[in-house]
Short mmCIF file of C-alpha atoms in Angstrom, two decimals:
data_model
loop_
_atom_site.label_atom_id
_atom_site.label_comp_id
_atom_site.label_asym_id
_atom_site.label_seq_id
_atom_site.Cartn_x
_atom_site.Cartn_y
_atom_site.Cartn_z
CA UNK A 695 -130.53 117.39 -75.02
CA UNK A 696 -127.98 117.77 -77.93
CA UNK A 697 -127.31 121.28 -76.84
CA UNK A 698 -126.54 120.70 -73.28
CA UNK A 699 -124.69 117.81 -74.10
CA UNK A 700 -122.66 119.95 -76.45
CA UNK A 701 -122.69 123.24 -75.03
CA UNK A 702 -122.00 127.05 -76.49
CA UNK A 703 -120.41 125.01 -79.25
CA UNK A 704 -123.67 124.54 -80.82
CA UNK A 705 -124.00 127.65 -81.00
CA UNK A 706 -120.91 128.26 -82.91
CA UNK A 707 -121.44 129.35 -86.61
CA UNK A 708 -119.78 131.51 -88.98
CA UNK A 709 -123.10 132.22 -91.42
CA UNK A 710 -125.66 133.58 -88.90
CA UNK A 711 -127.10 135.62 -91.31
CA UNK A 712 -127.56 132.72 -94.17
CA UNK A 713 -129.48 130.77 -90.59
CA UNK A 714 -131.54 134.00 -90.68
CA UNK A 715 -132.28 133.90 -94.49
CA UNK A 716 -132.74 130.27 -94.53
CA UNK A 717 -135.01 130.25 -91.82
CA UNK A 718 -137.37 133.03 -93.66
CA UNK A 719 -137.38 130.91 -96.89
CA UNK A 720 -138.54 127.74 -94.95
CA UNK A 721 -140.98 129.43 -93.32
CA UNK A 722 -142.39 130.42 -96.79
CA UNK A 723 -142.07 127.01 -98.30
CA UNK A 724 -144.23 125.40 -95.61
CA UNK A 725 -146.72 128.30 -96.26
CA UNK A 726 -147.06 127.60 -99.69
CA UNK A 727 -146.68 124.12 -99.76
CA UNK A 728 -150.08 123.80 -96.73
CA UNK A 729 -151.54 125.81 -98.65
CA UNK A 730 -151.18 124.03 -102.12
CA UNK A 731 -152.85 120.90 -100.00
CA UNK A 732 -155.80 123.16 -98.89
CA UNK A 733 -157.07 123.73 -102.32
CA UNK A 734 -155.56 120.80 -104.24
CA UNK A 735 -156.06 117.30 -104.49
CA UNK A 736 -153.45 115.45 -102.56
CA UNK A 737 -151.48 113.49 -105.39
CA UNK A 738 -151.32 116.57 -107.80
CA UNK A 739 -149.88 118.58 -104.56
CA UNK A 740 -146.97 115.68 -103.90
CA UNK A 741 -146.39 114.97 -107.78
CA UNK A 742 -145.69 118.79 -108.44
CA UNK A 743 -144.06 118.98 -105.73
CA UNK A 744 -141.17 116.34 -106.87
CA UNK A 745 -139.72 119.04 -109.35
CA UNK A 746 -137.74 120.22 -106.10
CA UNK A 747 -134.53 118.18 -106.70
CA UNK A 748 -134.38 119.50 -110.49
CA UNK A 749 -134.43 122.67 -108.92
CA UNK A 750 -131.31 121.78 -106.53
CA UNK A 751 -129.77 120.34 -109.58
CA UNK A 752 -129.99 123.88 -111.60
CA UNK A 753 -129.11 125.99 -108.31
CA UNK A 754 -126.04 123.75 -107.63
CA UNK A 755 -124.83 124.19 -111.33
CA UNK A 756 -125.93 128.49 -111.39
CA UNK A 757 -124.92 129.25 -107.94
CA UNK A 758 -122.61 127.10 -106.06
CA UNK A 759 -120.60 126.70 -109.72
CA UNK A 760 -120.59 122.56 -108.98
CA UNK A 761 -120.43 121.19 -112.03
CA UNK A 762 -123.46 119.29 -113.88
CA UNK A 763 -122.54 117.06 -116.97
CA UNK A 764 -125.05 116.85 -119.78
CA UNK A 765 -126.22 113.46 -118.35
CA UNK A 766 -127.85 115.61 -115.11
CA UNK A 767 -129.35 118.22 -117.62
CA UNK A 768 -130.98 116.12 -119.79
CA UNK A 769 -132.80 114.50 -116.63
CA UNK A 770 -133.69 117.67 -115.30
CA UNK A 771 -135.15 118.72 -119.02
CA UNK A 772 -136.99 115.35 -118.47
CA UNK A 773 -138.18 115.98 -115.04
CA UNK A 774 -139.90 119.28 -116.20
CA UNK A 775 -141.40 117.97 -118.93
CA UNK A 776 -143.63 115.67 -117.08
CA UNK A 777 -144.43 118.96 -114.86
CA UNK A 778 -146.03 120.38 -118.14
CA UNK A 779 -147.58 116.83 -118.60
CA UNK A 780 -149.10 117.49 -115.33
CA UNK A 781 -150.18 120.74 -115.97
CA UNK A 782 -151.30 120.57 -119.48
CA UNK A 783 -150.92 124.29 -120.11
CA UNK A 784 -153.20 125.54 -122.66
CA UNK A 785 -155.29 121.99 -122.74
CA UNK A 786 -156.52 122.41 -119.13
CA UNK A 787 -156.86 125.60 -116.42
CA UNK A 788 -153.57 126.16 -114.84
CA UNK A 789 -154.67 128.27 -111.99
CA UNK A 790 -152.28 129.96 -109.51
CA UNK A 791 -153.30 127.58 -106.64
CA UNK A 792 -151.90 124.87 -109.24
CA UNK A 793 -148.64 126.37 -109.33
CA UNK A 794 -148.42 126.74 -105.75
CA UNK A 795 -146.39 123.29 -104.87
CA UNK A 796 -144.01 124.19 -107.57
CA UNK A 797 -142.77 127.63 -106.16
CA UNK A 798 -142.93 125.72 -103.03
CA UNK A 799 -140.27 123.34 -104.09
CA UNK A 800 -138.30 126.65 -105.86
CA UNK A 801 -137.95 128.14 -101.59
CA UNK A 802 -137.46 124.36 -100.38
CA UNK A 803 -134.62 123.71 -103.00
CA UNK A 804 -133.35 127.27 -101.93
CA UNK A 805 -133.17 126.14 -98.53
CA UNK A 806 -131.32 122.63 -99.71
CA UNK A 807 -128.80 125.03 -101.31
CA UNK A 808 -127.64 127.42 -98.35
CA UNK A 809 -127.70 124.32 -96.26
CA UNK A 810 -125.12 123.03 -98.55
CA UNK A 811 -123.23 126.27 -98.25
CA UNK A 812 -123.20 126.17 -94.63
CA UNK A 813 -122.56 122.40 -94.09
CA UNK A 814 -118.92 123.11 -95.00
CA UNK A 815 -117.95 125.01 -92.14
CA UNK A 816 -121.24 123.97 -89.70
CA UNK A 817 -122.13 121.21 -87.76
CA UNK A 818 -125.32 119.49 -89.02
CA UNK A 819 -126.55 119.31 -85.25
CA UNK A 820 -125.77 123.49 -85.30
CA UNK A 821 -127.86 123.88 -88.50
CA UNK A 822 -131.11 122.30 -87.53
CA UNK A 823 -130.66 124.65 -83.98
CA UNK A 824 -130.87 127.54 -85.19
CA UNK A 825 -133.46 126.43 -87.81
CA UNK A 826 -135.65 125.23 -85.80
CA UNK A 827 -134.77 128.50 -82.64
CA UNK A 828 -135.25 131.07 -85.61
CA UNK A 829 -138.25 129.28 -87.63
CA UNK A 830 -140.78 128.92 -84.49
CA UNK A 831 -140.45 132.85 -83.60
CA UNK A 832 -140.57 133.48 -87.27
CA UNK A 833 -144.11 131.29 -87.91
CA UNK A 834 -145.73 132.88 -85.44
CA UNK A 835 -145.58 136.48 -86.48
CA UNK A 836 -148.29 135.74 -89.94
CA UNK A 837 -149.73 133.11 -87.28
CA UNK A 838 -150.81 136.17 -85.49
CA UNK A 839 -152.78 137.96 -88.02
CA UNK A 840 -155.42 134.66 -88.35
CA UNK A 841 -155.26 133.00 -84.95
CA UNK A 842 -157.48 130.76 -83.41
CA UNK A 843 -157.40 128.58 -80.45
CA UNK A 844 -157.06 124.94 -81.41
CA UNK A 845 -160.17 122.89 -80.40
CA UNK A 846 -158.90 119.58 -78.24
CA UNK A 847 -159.56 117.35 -81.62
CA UNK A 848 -156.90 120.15 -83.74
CA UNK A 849 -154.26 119.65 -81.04
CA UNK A 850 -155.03 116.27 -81.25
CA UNK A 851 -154.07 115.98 -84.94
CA UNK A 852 -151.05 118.69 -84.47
CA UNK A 853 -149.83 116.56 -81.84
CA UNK A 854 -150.32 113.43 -84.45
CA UNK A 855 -148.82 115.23 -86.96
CA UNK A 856 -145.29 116.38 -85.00
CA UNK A 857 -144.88 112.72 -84.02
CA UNK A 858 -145.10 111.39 -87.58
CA UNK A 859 -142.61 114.02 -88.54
CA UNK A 860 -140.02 113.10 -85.40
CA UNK A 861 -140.56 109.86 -86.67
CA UNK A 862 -140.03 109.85 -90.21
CA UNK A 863 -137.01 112.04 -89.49
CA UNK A 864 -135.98 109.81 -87.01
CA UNK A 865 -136.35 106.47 -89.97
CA UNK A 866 -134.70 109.20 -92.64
CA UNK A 867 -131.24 109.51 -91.04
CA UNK A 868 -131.17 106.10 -90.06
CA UNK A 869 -131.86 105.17 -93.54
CA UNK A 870 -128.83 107.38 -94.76
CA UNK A 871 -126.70 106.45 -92.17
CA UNK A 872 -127.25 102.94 -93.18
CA UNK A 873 -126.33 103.48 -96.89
CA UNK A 874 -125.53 105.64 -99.97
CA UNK A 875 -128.22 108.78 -100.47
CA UNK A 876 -128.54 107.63 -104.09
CA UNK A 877 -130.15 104.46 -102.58
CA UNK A 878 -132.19 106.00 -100.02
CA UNK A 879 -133.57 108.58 -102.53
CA UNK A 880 -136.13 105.96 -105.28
CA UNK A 881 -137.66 105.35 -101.86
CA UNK A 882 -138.86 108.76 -101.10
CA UNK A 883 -141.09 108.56 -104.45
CA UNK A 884 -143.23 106.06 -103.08
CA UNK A 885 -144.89 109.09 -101.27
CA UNK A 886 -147.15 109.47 -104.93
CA UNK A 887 -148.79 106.11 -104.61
CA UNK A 888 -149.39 106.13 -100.59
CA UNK A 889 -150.92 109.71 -101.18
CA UNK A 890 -152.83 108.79 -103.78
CA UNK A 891 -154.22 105.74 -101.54
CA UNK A 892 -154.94 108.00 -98.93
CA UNK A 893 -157.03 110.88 -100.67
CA UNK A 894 -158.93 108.31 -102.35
CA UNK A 895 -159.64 106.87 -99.07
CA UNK A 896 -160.19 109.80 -96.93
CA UNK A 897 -161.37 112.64 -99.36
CA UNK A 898 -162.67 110.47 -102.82
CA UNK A 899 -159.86 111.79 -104.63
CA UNK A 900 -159.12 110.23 -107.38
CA UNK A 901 -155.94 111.34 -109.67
CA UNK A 902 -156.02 111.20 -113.53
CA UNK A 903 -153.60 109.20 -115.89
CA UNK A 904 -151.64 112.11 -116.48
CA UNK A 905 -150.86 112.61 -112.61
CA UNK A 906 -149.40 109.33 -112.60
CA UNK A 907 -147.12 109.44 -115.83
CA UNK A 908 -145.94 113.05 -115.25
CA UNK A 909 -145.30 111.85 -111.54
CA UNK A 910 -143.12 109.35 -112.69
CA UNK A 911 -140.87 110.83 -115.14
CA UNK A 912 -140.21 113.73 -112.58
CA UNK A 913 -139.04 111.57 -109.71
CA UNK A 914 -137.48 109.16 -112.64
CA UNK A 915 -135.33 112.49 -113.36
CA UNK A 916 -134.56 112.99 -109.83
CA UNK A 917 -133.69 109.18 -109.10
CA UNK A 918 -131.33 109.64 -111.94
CA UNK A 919 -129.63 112.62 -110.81
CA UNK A 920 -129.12 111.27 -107.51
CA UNK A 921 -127.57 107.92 -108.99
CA UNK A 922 -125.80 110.49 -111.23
CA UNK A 923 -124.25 112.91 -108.60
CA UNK A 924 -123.49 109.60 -106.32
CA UNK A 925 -121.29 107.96 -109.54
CA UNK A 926 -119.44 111.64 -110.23
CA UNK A 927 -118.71 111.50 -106.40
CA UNK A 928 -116.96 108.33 -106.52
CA UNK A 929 -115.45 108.89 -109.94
CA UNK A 930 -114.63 112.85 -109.77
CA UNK A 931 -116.00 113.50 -113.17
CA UNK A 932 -118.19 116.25 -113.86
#
């Protein structure tokens, strides 16, 4: 509907390759990150997964040259440290399935980044366009090579599943559009405890102590750097 409300100017972009490129890194990140749920339990999957704003913060500050006070470094520093809380390297086995949700949040914090990049001359209606008309050729091609045809009860639960996501989209913008980001964002971490509530309930998952304080001083880092970048914004201060 947007596009033919719109038109060819929907269309219109001057970084069709950085679509392209943006497009293949998504793809990855969703491969990694479904298959970091496969063979984890739920909460350590989301919890690891919250180092993805740290690694916004350090892409912003080594590629896009925006500038990051101390104040933002220190909370990143933070924010990793409860990964390694998490992960407990050398006390317990850090296996490469373990490390999966955090290279997942490395593509998805890539894909923040260009979208960044091409926000400046883009319209945010043009960007999720070509995202989503490159990304669904794009998934199918490794789709291909391990196929099979959804029972009625799989569609079911895909058809579940694209709902909840139009949805929470839908509640997302609204949410941003309603107020600042840096308000929106101490919300998002709630996602720990609901997942945790749910793989205890559905799968008998049941998270340690160290999930739960490593959890929280990574998305305590990344609700500080948002309050951060939202103050700089307003005070132009680095």
């Amino acid at each position: 509907p947007w596009v033919i409300s719109i038109g060819a100017r929907s269309f219109r972009t001057r970084h069709l390759k950085l679509h392209c490129v943006r497009s293949f890194i998504s793809l990855v990140a969703m491969t990694l990150w479904f298959t970091s749920l496969t063979y984890l339990p739920l909460a350590d999957a989301v919890a690891l997964n919250f180092t993805m704003p740290l690694f916004v913060t350090m892409g912003a500050a080594l590629v896009l040259s925006e500038k990051v006070g101390m104040r933002r470094w220190s909370a990143t520093a933070i924010g990793f440290v409860g990964t390694l809380v998490i992960l407990r390297p050398g006390i317990s086995d850090v296996s490469w399935f373990t490390l999966l949700p955090i290279v997942a949040a490395v593509f998805m914090a890539t894909s923040v980044l260009i979208v960044k990049h091409v926000s400046r001359h883009d319209q945010p209606g043009t960007i999720v366009l070509y995202m989503n008309l490159l990304l669904t050729p794009l998934s199918l091609i490794p789709a291909l090579f391990v196929w099979q045809t959804p029972s009625l009860w799989a569609l079911t639960l895909l058809l579940g599943l694209g709902l909840l996501a139009a949805v929470s989209n839908v509640l997302l913008a609204r949410s941003f559009a309603a107020t600042d980001a840096s308000a929106v964002q101490p919300f998002d971490y709630l996602r720990l405890p609901f997942v945790a509530l749910f793989g205890y309930w559905f799968f008998a998952e049941v998270p340690s102590g160290w999930i739960w304080l490593g959890g929280a001083m990574i998305a305590g880092a990344a609700v500080y750097i948002a309050r951060r970048e939202a103050v700089v914004a307003k005070q132009g201060e680095g």
